[in-house]
mmCIF file of C-alpha atoms in Angstrom:
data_model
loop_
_atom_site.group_PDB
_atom_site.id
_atom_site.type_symbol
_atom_site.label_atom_id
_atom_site.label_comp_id
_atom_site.label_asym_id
_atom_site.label_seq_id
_atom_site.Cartn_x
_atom_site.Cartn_y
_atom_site.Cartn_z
ATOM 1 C CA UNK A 1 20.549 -24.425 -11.322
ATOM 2 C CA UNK A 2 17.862 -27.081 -10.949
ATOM 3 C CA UNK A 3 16.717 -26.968 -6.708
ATOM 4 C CA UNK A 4 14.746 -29.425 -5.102
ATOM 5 C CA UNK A 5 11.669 -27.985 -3.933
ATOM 6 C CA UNK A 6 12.864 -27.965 -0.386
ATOM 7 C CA UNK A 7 15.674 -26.401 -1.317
ATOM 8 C CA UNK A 8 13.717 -22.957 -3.063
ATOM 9 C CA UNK A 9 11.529 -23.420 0.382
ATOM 10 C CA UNK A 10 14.417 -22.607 2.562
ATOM 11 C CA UNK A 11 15.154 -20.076 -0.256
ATOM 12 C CA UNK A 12 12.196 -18.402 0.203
ATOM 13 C CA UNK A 13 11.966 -18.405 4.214
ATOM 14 C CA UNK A 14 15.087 -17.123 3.846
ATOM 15 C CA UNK A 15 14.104 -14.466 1.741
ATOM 16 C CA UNK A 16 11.164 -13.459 4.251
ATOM 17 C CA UNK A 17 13.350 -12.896 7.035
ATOM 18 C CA UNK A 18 15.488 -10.823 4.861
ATOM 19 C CA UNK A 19 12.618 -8.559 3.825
ATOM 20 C CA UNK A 20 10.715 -8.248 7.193
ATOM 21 C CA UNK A 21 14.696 -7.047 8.724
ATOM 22 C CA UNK A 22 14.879 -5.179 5.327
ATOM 23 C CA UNK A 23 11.756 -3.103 5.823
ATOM 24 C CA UNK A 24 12.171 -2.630 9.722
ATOM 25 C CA UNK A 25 15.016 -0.438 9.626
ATOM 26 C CA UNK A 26 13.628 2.931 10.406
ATOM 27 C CA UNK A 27 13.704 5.329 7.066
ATOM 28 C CA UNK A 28 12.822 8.964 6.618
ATOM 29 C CA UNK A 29 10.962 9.999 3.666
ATOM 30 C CA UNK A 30 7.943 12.001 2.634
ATOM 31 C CA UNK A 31 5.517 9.465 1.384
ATOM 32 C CA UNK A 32 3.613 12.186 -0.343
ATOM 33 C CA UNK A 33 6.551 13.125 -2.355
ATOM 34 C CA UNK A 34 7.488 9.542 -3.104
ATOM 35 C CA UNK A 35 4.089 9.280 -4.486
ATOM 36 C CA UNK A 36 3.732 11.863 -6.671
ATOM 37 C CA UNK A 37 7.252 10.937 -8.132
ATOM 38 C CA UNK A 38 6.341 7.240 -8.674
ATOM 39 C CA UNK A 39 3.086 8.501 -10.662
ATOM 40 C CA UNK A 40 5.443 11.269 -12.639
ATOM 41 C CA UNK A 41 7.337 8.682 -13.084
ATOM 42 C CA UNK A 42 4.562 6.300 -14.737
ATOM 43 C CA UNK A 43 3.225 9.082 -16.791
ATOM 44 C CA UNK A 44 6.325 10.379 -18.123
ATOM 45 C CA UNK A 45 6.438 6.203 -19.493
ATOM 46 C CA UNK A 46 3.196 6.553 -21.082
ATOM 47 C CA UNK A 47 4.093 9.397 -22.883
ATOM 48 C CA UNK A 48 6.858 7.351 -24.741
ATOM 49 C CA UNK A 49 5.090 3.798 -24.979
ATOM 50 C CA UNK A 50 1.887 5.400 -26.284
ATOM 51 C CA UNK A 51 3.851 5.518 -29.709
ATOM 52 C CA UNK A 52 4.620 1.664 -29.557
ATOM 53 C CA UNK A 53 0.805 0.440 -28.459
ATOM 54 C CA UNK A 54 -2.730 0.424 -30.135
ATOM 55 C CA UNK A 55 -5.218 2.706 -28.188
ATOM 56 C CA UNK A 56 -7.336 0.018 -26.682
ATOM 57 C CA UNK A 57 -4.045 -1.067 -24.989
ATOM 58 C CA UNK A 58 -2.630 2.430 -24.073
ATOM 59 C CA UNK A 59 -6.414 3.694 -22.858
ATOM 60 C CA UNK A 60 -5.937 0.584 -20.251
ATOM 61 C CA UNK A 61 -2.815 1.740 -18.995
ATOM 62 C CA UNK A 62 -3.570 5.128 -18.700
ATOM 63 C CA UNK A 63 -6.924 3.903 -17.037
ATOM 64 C CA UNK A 64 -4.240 1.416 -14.293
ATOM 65 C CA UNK A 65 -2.906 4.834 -13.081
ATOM 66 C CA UNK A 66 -5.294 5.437 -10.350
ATOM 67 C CA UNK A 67 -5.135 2.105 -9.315
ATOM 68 C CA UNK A 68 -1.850 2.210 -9.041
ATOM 69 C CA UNK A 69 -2.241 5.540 -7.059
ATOM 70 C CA UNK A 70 -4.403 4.462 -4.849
ATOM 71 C CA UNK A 71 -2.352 1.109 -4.217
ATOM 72 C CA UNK A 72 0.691 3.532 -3.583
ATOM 73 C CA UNK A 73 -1.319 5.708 -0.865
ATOM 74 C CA UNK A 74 -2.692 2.661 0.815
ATOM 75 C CA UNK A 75 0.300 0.949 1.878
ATOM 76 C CA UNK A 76 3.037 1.992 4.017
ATOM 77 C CA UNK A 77 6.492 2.869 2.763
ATOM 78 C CA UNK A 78 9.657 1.338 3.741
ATOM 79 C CA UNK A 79 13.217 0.905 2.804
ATOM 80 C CA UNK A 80 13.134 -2.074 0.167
ATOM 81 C CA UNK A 81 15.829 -3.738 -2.014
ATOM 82 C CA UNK A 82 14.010 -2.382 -4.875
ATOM 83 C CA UNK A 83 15.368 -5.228 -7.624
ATOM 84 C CA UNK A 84 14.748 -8.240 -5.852
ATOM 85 C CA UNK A 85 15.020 -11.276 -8.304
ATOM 86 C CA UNK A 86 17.013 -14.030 -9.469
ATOM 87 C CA UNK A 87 20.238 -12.166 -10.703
ATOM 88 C CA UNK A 88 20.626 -10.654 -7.515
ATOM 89 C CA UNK A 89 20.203 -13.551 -5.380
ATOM 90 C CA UNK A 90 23.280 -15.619 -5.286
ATOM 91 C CA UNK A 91 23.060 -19.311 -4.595
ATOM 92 C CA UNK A 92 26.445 -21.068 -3.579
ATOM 93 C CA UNK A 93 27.325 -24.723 -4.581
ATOM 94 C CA UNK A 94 25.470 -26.428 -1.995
ATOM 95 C CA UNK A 95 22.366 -24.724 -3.777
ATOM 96 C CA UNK A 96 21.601 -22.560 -0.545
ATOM 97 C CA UNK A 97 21.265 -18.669 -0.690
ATOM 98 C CA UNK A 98 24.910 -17.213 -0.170
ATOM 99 C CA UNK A 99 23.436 -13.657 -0.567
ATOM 100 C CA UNK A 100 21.795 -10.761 -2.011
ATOM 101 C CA UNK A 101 23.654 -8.299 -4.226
ATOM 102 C CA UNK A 102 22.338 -5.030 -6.304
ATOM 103 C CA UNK A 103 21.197 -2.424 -3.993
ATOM 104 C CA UNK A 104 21.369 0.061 -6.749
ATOM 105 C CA UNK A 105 17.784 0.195 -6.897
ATOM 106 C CA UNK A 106 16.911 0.859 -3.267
ATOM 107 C CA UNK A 107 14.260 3.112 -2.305
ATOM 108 C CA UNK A 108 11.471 4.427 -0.101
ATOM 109 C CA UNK A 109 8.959 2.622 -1.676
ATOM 110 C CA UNK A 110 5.964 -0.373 -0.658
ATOM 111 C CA UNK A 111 6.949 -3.802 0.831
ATOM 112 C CA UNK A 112 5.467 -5.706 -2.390
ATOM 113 C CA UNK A 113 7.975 -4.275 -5.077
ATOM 114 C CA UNK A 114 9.992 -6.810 -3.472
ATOM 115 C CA UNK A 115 7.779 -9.968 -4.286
ATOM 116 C CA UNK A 116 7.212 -9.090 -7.890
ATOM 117 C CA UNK A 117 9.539 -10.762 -9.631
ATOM 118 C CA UNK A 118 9.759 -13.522 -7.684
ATOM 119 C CA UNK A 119 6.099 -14.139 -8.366
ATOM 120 C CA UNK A 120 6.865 -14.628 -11.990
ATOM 121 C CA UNK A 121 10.114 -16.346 -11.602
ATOM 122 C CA UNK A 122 9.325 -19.079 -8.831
ATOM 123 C CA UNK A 123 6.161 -19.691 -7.627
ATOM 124 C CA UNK A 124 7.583 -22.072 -4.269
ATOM 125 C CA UNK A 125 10.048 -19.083 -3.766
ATOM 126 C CA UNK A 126 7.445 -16.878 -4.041
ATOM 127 C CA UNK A 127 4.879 -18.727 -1.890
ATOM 128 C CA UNK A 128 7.098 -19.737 0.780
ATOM 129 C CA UNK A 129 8.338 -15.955 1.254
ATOM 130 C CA UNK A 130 4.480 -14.713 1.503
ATOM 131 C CA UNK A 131 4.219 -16.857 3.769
ATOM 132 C CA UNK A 132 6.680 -16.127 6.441
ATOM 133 C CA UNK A 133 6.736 -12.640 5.500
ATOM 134 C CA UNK A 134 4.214 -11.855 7.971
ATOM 135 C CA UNK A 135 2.022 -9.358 6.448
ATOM 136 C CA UNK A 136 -0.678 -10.557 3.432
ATOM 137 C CA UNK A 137 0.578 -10.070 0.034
ATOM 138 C CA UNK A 138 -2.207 -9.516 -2.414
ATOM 139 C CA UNK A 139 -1.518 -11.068 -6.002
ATOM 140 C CA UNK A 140 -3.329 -8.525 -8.198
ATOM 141 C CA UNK A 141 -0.927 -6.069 -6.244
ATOM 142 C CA UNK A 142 1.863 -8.148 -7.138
ATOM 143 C CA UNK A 143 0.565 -8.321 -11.192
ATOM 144 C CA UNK A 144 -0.569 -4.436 -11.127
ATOM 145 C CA UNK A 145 3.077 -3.534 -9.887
ATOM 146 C CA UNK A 146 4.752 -5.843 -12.224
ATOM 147 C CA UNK A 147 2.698 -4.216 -15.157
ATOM 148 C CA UNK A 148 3.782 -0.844 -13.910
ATOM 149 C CA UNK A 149 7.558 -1.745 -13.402
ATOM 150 C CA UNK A 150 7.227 -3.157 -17.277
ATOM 151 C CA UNK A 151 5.874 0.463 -18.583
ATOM 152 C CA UNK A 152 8.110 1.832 -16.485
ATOM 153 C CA UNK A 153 11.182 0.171 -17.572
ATOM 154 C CA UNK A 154 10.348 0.439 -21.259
ATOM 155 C CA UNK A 155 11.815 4.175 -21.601
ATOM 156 C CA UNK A 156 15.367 2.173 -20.644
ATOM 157 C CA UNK A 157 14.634 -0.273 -23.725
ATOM 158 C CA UNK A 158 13.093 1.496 -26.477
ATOM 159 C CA UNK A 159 15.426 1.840 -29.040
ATOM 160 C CA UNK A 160 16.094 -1.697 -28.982
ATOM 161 C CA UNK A 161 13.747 -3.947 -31.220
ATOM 162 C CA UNK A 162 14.277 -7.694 -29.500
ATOM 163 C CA UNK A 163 14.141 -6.241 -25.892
ATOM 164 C CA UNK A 164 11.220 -3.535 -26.754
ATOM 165 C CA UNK A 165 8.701 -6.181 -28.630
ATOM 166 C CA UNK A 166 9.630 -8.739 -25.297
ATOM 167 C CA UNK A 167 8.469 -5.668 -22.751
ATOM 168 C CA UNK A 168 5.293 -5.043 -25.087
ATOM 169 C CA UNK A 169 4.502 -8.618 -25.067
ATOM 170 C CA UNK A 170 5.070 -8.773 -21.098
ATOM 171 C CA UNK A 171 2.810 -5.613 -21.054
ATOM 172 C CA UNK A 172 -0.165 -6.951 -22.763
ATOM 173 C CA UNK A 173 0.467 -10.449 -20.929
ATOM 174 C CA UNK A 174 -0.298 -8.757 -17.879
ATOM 175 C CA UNK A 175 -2.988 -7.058 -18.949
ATOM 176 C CA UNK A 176 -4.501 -9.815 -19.508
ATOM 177 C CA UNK A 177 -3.579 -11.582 -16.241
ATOM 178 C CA UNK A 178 -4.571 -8.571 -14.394
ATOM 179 C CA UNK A 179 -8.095 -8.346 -15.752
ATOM 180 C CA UNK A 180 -8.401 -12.128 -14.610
ATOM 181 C CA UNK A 181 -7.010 -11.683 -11.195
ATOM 182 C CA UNK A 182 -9.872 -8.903 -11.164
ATOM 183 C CA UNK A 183 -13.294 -9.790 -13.007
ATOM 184 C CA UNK A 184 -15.320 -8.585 -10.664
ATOM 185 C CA UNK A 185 -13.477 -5.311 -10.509
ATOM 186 C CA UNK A 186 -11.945 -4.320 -13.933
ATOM 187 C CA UNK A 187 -15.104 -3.991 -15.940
ATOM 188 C CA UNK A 188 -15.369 -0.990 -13.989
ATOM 189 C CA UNK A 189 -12.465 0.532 -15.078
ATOM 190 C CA UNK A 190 -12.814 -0.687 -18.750
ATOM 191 C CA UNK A 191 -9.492 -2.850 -18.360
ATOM 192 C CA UNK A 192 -11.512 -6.358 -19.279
#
């Protein structure tokens, strides 16, 4: 559907107060654990995409890990939707949010999962919910955990040619957009 600006701004607040009720409720995990899976998890990827890549471009990703480690370790964990993005948000016919669906992907896991795809699918959406989320939101976060959700996804898509050569081109888009987002910082780990 085509929305009026004001209409993906109410979107978006909406969105906020969903997330800042969302990642109240009290959870138990050990964050430790969490992390250590999330990095298995990453690794385990770069074992299979390595095969698919050309070694400048898989010696970058290896090289994200411990920035994505240390991103993981700095922020506090919550309960978050986990697949937050514009399949699972359901706008009626008056073009207002009628709900959120998909909950498969829940898990004890950082507040910002939850703006990454709305970064890249509506920037007003996107903006609006930063905004009255309440907390900063840091868009080289945002980029570095939509690069790692890509290389982690691509184990699910491998054996199929259209949907593998899309994830490697969003792979080596972000690259790219993360080494902008981060001049000053990712000459020093070789990612520019």
């Amino acid at each position: 559907k085509e929305l009026s600006d004001a209409e993906k701004a109410e979107i978006g607040t909406i969105l906020a107060k969903f997330l800042r009720q969302m990642h109240s409720i009290e959870s138990q995990g050990d964050k430790d654990e969490e992390v250590g899976i999330n990095l298995a998890k990453y690794e385990r990827s770069l074992g299979i995409i390595k095969d698919y890549v050309d070694e400048k471009t898989f010696a970058r990703l290896v090289e994200l890990k411990p920035r994505y480690q240390q991103l993981i370790q700095a922020k506090p964990f919550c309960t978050t939707h986990g697949d937050l993005n514009a399949g699972n948000i359901m706008i009626g016919d008056d073009n207002k949010l009628s709900g959120i669906i998909d909950f498969g992907n829940m898990e004890y896991y950082i507040p910002e999962i939850e703006f990454v795809h709305m970064y890249f699918f509506d920037r007003t959406i996107y903006d609006v919910m930063v905004a009255g989320y309440g907390r900063a939101i840091d868009e080289r976060e945002v980029v570095l955990l939509e690069l790692v959700v890509n290389v982690r996804h691509f184990k699910n898509i491998v054996k199929f040619d259209d949907k593998r050569e899309h994830c490697l081109d969003n792979i080596n888009k972000l690259l790219s957009l993360y080494a902008d987002k981060n001049v000053d910082k990712c000459a020093n780990i070789g990612i520019c």
